[in-house]
Amino acid sequence: MTFKEIIDSPCGIRYCFDLLELQSGYARKYLLDSRMMTTAEEIEEAYASLDKFTSLVEREPSLIQNLQFRLQGLRNIYNTLTSLEEGSALDDIELFEIKHLALLGDEVKQLFSRAEISNVWTNFDLDNIIRILDPDGLKIGTFYVYDSYSMEVRKLRRELESDPDNEELKDRLINEEERIKRVLCNLLRPYATELTNLLHSLAELDIVISKAIQRKKESFTIPEVGNSSSFEGLFHPEVKSILAQKGKVFQKVAFRYKLGEPGIIIGANMGGKTVALKSLCLCQYLFQFGFAVPALKAEMVPVENIVFCFGDDQDQQKGLSSFAAEMLRIDRMIEMVESGAKTLALVDEPARTTNPTEGSALVSSLLRILTDCSNLSLILTTHYNVDSSARCWRVKGLVEDIEGSDRLKMDYSLTESADNEVPHEALNIARKLGVSSRWLDEATKILDTQ
Amino acid sequence: MPFIDEILKYRSVSIVGLEKNTGKTESLNYIINRLPTDYFSVAVTSIGLDGESLDQVTSTAKPEITIKEGMFFGTSEKHYRERKILSELYDVSDMTTALGRVVTAKALQEGKVLLSGPSSGSALKRWMSSLNNYGIDLILVDGALSRLSTASPAISEAMVLSTGAAFSANIKDLVAGTSFIVDLINLPFFTGKETETEISSFSDLCTDAIRNHSVIGVEGALTNRLLQAVKNELIKGEKELVVNDFTRIFVSPDLYRSFIRRGGRISVRMKSKLIAVCVNPVAPNGIVLDSDLLCSTLSAAIGLPVYDIVKDREKYDF
């Protein structure tokens, strides 16, 4: 799965992507095309690099600024490098691109060595490449077929200056310039792989710097790669920023789960169940794409599939109602789990669009059939009373604002609870929202007679 | 040398034509040829495609752009590959046009190039600011056919306008049409502190916004519909419309004139300096106007010097 495929996931990962201060369009494309990591080793390696760069962001801000400034000049010349490797003749523009890339790589290398930081850049040997395209050793990022490439080209150019309309001279000059370019390509060809590696490394550098800056600015954390997942101070950055604009504070929560143990989150309406689910999904994606995650402290497990069933899945193009679309999506998830792939499934209020009797039966049975799957972490939110032994988390819900007062406020914290009886706070919350009291009084009456 | 000294006072000058074949490219070549490029660093580009040797629409011969040694130019990849001069590549940008990315190069000898630079106003602005690294004193922008947007003060500080028989074969109409544009270019600055209200051409024009305010800011384009609505309210009091710059005005000359006659005012927030008007008395369909009569009539109407560059070339050459 690539980043591009999940960027519009309702968990809100696009917001985190947009926060990245990427300097080049190529790094953006490189990240979007990157594949989700699924092994602990890959993720640990990515985090080691992110950690190193986070400390650089803190210790060497001017180095980082310099690097970022240089990286603005990174261009996608992948096609040019492929042409070079395949043996095509390159023209002025393509040779310029290669020189530009090599000089950019060299500048980055110099910046690291001046700061006495050894890393992958130490291994790049760019001097030979630069020498081919910079015969006068000027180290200026411009290019043309220099006079110093051949006596012949220099002679022809001089002759043309005194006889500018001589077509024969012009043809000879063009031929000589073409010959020189072919020679340059032959000289550069052995370095094609090195140049491609350089291009990728520069994109990766741009990405890791922007991830490190994001980690610092947004107070994200690098999770430990472990055997179960647990979060302290988990938050959803987009919701947090929306609340901050309104002068409100996001209440961070704690949560944990592990493979083979399904969990349910119950609680009042507007209690933050969906936001909690979104945050968990967001963290898992960020984790597996090597980003820091929005929490104070976290431990996480890599999985092969992440399934997020959220909200109204109605698909009019396929002629599916929201119920049908949801059922099919959950069914696909069950198949995935049965195939043995390690899966994290986050399901927001399954079967809520049908009648409560069948709805709660569907939810209870789903939990029951998936209880023994050691390759699945299933977390679902629900308003139904379900008959299940799954670990149950409860949103604290409405509490007294100040002790002893009548005013109520929402406490979003999640606590583990032995009893999975769903709360009955819908009417209170509706009343808090200022909904017509005539309607709500009538509802209270009906509930009283029951 | 007419108007060259004036051009040297600005950082960016656009050359815009009121119609194709009004001699815009001639004017550009004329200017380039006379700039002191030995001590004055100049860059040139065009918005969109220009400098082709044959006019793409009317198939008449078009002069190519002649670049002098040391000048910078911005063109597309395709036209860079087809250039006939020796030049040093300075940048390959990520801005793309229909003919590939925009490249920036420095001419190492004098010669002809096809210019096809950034294709939108915002891309052009970005290209212009990317030149900051090369110590450029003046940027010349060749505007594409009948696109005044390049003359927007947001892009260039000053402009040279070219007009001619291709715009209208009747001297009277040509003078009227040209002097209308010149009037718009010379609209006065908005001197007030702020406007009382803002309206746009998409707003509901029957609202009190127009009726109850006398200084009205115009968001985006000023259209006939909007101007008419304001004109209808002139009876009840003074009205001043404030537009961003003259390139946002899309009204008919008749309506504009009658609005002004009734005491309405239009002012601009940004203004570019009109340096000169050049005329081409020859139209692609073969009509040739009397150059002297055209220059003198137009000059009298707009109160600015008017040059027939092709005819005057020998006169000003030295």
PDB file of N, CA, C and O in Angstrom, chain B residues 147-174:
ATOM      1  N   ARG B 147      -3.353  39.947 -24.805  1.00  0.00           N
ATOM      2  CA  ARG B 147      -3.490  39.658 -23.370  1.00  0.00           C
ATOM      3  C   ARG B 147      -2.839  40.789 -22.608  1.00  0.00           C
ATOM      4  O   ARG B 147      -1.628  40.915 -22.605  1.00  0.00           O
ATOM      5  N   LEU B 148      -3.687  41.581 -22.002  1.00  0.00           N
ATOM      6  CA  LEU B 148      -3.154  42.729 -21.283  1.00  0.00           C
ATOM      7  C   LEU B 148      -2.677  42.330 -19.892  1.00  0.00           C
ATOM      8  O   LEU B 148      -2.018  43.100 -19.218  1.00  0.00           O
ATOM      9  N   SER B 149      -3.028  41.098 -19.485  1.00  0.00           N
ATOM     10  CA  SER B 149      -2.744  40.713 -18.099  1.00  0.00           C
ATOM     11  C   SER B 149      -1.273  40.866 -17.723  1.00  0.00           C
ATOM     12  O   SER B 149      -0.944  41.172 -16.596  1.00  0.00           O
ATOM     13  N   THR B 150      -0.363  40.669 -18.704  1.00  0.00           N
ATOM     14  CA  THR B 150       1.065  40.820 -18.407  1.00  0.00           C
ATOM     15  C   THR B 150       1.414  42.247 -18.025  1.00  0.00           C
ATOM     16  O   THR B 150       2.437  42.496 -17.415  1.00  0.00           O
ATOM     17  N   ALA B 151       0.552  43.193 -18.463  1.00  0.00           N
ATOM     18  CA  ALA B 151       0.841  44.595 -18.173  1.00  0.00           C
ATOM     19  C   ALA B 151       0.378  44.951 -16.772  1.00  0.00           C
ATOM     20  O   ALA B 151       0.545  46.072 -16.322  1.00  0.00           O
ATOM     21  N   SER B 152      -0.229  43.986 -16.076  1.00  0.00           N
ATOM     22  CA  SER B 152      -0.723  44.264 -14.735  1.00  0.00           C
ATOM     23  C   SER B 152       0.424  44.762 -13.860  1.00  0.00           C
ATOM     24  O   SER B 152       1.515  44.198 -13.872  1.00  0.00           O
ATOM     25  N   PRO B 153       0.170  45.819 -13.102  1.00  0.00           N
ATOM     26  CA  PRO B 153       1.230  46.328 -12.233  1.00  0.00           C
ATOM     27  C   PRO B 153       1.699  45.292 -11.219  1.00  0.00           C
ATOM     28  O   PRO B 153       2.786  45.420 -10.659  1.00  0.00           O
ATOM     29  N   ALA B 154       0.890  44.250 -11.023  1.00  0.00           N
ATOM     30  CA  ALA B 154       1.326  43.179 -10.125  1.00  0.00           C
ATOM     31  C   ALA B 154       2.507  42.441 -10.738  1.00  0.00           C
ATOM     32  O   ALA B 154       3.268  41.784 -10.044  1.00  0.00           O
ATOM     33  N   ILE B 155       2.648  42.500 -12.043  1.00  0.00           N
ATOM     34  CA  ILE B 155       3.723  41.778 -12.720  1.00  0.00           C
ATOM     35  C   ILE B 155       4.839  42.712 -13.175  1.00  0.00           C
ATOM     36  O   ILE B 155       5.991  42.499 -12.869  1.00  0.00           O
ATOM     37  N   SER B 156       4.496  43.764 -13.919  1.00  0.00           N
ATOM     38  CA  SER B 156       5.565  44.651 -14.391  1.00  0.00           C
ATOM     39  C   SER B 156       5.278  46.100 -14.018  1.00  0.00           C
ATOM     40  O   SER B 156       4.127  46.518 -13.943  1.00  0.00           O
ATOM     41  N   GLU B 157       6.361  46.829 -13.815  1.00  0.00           N
ATOM     42  CA  GLU B 157       6.226  48.208 -13.348  1.00  0.00           C
ATOM     43  C   GLU B 157       5.776  49.152 -14.456  1.00  0.00           C
ATOM     44  O   GLU B 157       5.101  50.140 -14.203  1.00  0.00           O
ATOM     45  N   ALA B 158       6.226  48.872 -15.676  1.00  0.00           N
ATOM     46  CA  ALA B 158       5.912  49.785 -16.767  1.00  0.00           C
ATOM     47  C   ALA B 158       5.570  49.001 -18.019  1.00  0.00           C
ATOM     48  O   ALA B 158       5.793  47.789 -18.082  1.00  0.00           O
ATOM     49  N   MET B 159       5.015  49.696 -19.006  1.00  0.00           N
ATOM     50  CA  MET B 159       4.621  48.978 -20.216  1.00  0.00           C
ATOM     51  C   MET B 159       4.792  49.823 -21.463  1.00  0.00           C
ATOM     52  O   MET B 159       4.796  51.047 -21.417  1.00  0.00           O
ATOM     53  N   VAL B 160       4.954  49.106 -22.587  1.00  0.00           N
ATOM     54  CA  VAL B 160       4.932  49.745 -23.899  1.00  0.00           C
ATOM     55  C   VAL B 160       3.763  49.095 -24.624  1.00  0.00           C
ATOM     56  O   VAL B 160       3.616  47.881 -24.631  1.00  0.00           O
ATOM     57  N   LEU B 161       2.917  49.927 -25.190  1.00  0.00           N
ATOM     58  CA  LEU B 161       1.695  49.413 -25.822  1.00  0.00           C
ATOM     59  C   LEU B 161       1.875  49.462 -27.329  1.00  0.00           C
ATOM     60  O   LEU B 161       2.317  50.478 -27.865  1.00  0.00           O
ATOM     61  N   SER B 162       1.548  48.371 -28.018  1.00  0.00           N
ATOM     62  CA  SER B 162       1.600  48.477 -29.475  1.00  0.00           C
ATOM     63  C   SER B 162       0.205  48.266 -30.047  1.00  0.00           C
ATOM     64  O   SER B 162      -0.575  47.443 -29.585  1.00  0.00           O
ATOM     65  N   THR B 163      -0.086  49.068 -31.040  1.00  0.00           N
ATOM     66  CA  THR B 163      -1.404  49.045 -31.658  1.00  0.00           C
ATOM     67  C   THR B 163      -1.182  49.241 -33.151  1.00  0.00           C
ATOM     68  O   THR B 163      -0.058  49.455 -33.590  1.00  0.00           O
ATOM     69  N   GLY B 164      -2.225  49.118 -33.955  1.00  0.00           N
ATOM     70  CA  GLY B 164      -2.004  49.306 -35.383  1.00  0.00           C
ATOM     71  C   GLY B 164      -3.176  48.883 -36.232  1.00  0.00           C
ATOM     72  O   GLY B 164      -4.263  48.583 -35.716  1.00  0.00           O
ATOM     73  N   ALA B 165      -2.924  48.828 -37.527  1.00  0.00           N
ATOM     74  CA  ALA B 165      -3.979  48.555 -38.498  1.00  0.00           C
ATOM     75  C   ALA B 165      -4.629  47.192 -38.251  1.00  0.00           C
ATOM     76  O   ALA B 165      -5.781  46.973 -38.619  1.00  0.00           O
ATOM     77  N   ALA B 166      -3.881  46.281 -37.622  1.00  0.00           N
ATOM     78  CA  ALA B 166      -4.465  44.969 -37.352  1.00  0.00           C
ATOM     79  C   ALA B 166      -5.576  45.073 -36.307  1.00  0.00           C
ATOM     80  O   ALA B 166      -6.463  44.231 -36.234  1.00  0.00           O
ATOM     81  N   PHE B 167      -5.525  46.094 -35.462  1.00  0.00           N
ATOM     82  CA  PHE B 167      -6.535  46.305 -34.422  1.00  0.00           C
ATOM     83  C   PHE B 167      -7.784  46.921 -35.050  1.00  0.00           C
ATOM     84  O   PHE B 167      -8.905  46.505 -34.771  1.00  0.00           O
ATOM     85  N   SER B 168      -7.594  47.934 -35.924  1.00  0.00           N
ATOM     86  CA  SER B 168      -8.699  48.479 -36.700  1.00  0.00           C
ATOM     87  C   SER B 168      -8.124  49.161 -37.932  1.00  0.00           C
ATOM     88  O   SER B 168      -7.103  49.842 -37.866  1.00  0.00           O
ATOM     89  N   ALA B 169      -8.780  48.985 -39.080  1.00  0.00           N
ATOM     90  CA  ALA B 169      -8.259  49.554 -40.321  1.00  0.00           C
ATOM     91  C   ALA B 169      -8.749  50.984 -40.522  1.00  0.00           C
ATOM     92  O   ALA B 169      -8.436  51.627 -41.516  1.00  0.00           O
ATOM     93  N   ASN B 170      -9.549  51.468 -39.593  1.00  0.00           N
ATOM     94  CA  ASN B 170     -10.093  52.810 -39.705  1.00  0.00           C
ATOM     95  C   ASN B 170      -9.391  53.666 -38.656  1.00  0.00           C
ATOM     96  O   ASN B 170      -9.455  53.364 -37.459  1.00  0.00           O
ATOM     97  N   ILE B 171      -8.701  54.720 -39.113  1.00  0.00           N
ATOM     98  CA  ILE B 171      -7.888  55.515 -38.182  1.00  0.00           C
ATOM     99  C   ILE B 171      -8.721  56.008 -37.009  1.00  0.00           C
ATOM    100  O   ILE B 171      -8.288  55.964 -35.849  1.00  0.00           O
ATOM    101  N   LYS B 172      -9.952  56.436 -37.296  1.00  0.00           N
ATOM    102  CA  LYS B 172     -10.811  56.994 -36.248  1.00  0.00           C
ATOM    103  C   LYS B 172     -11.108  55.929 -35.163  1.00  0.00           C
ATOM    104  O   LYS B 172     -10.958  56.180 -33.959  1.00  0.00           O
ATOM    105  N   ASP B 173     -11.483  54.746 -35.643  1.00  0.00           N
ATOM    106  CA  ASP B 173     -11.777  53.660 -34.687  1.00  0.00           C
ATOM    107  C   ASP B 173     -10.517  53.233 -33.932  1.00  0.00           C
ATOM    108  O   ASP B 173     -10.547  52.945 -32.731  1.00  0.00           O
ATOM    109  N   LEU B 174      -9.417  53.194 -34.673  1.00  0.00           N
ATOM    110  CA  LEU B 174      -8.153  52.777 -34.078  1.00  0.00           C
ATOM    111  C   LEU B 174      -7.751  53.745 -32.958  1.00  0.00           C
ATOM    112  O   LEU B 174      -7.361  53.323 -31.856  1.00  0.00           O
TER     113      LEU B 174
END
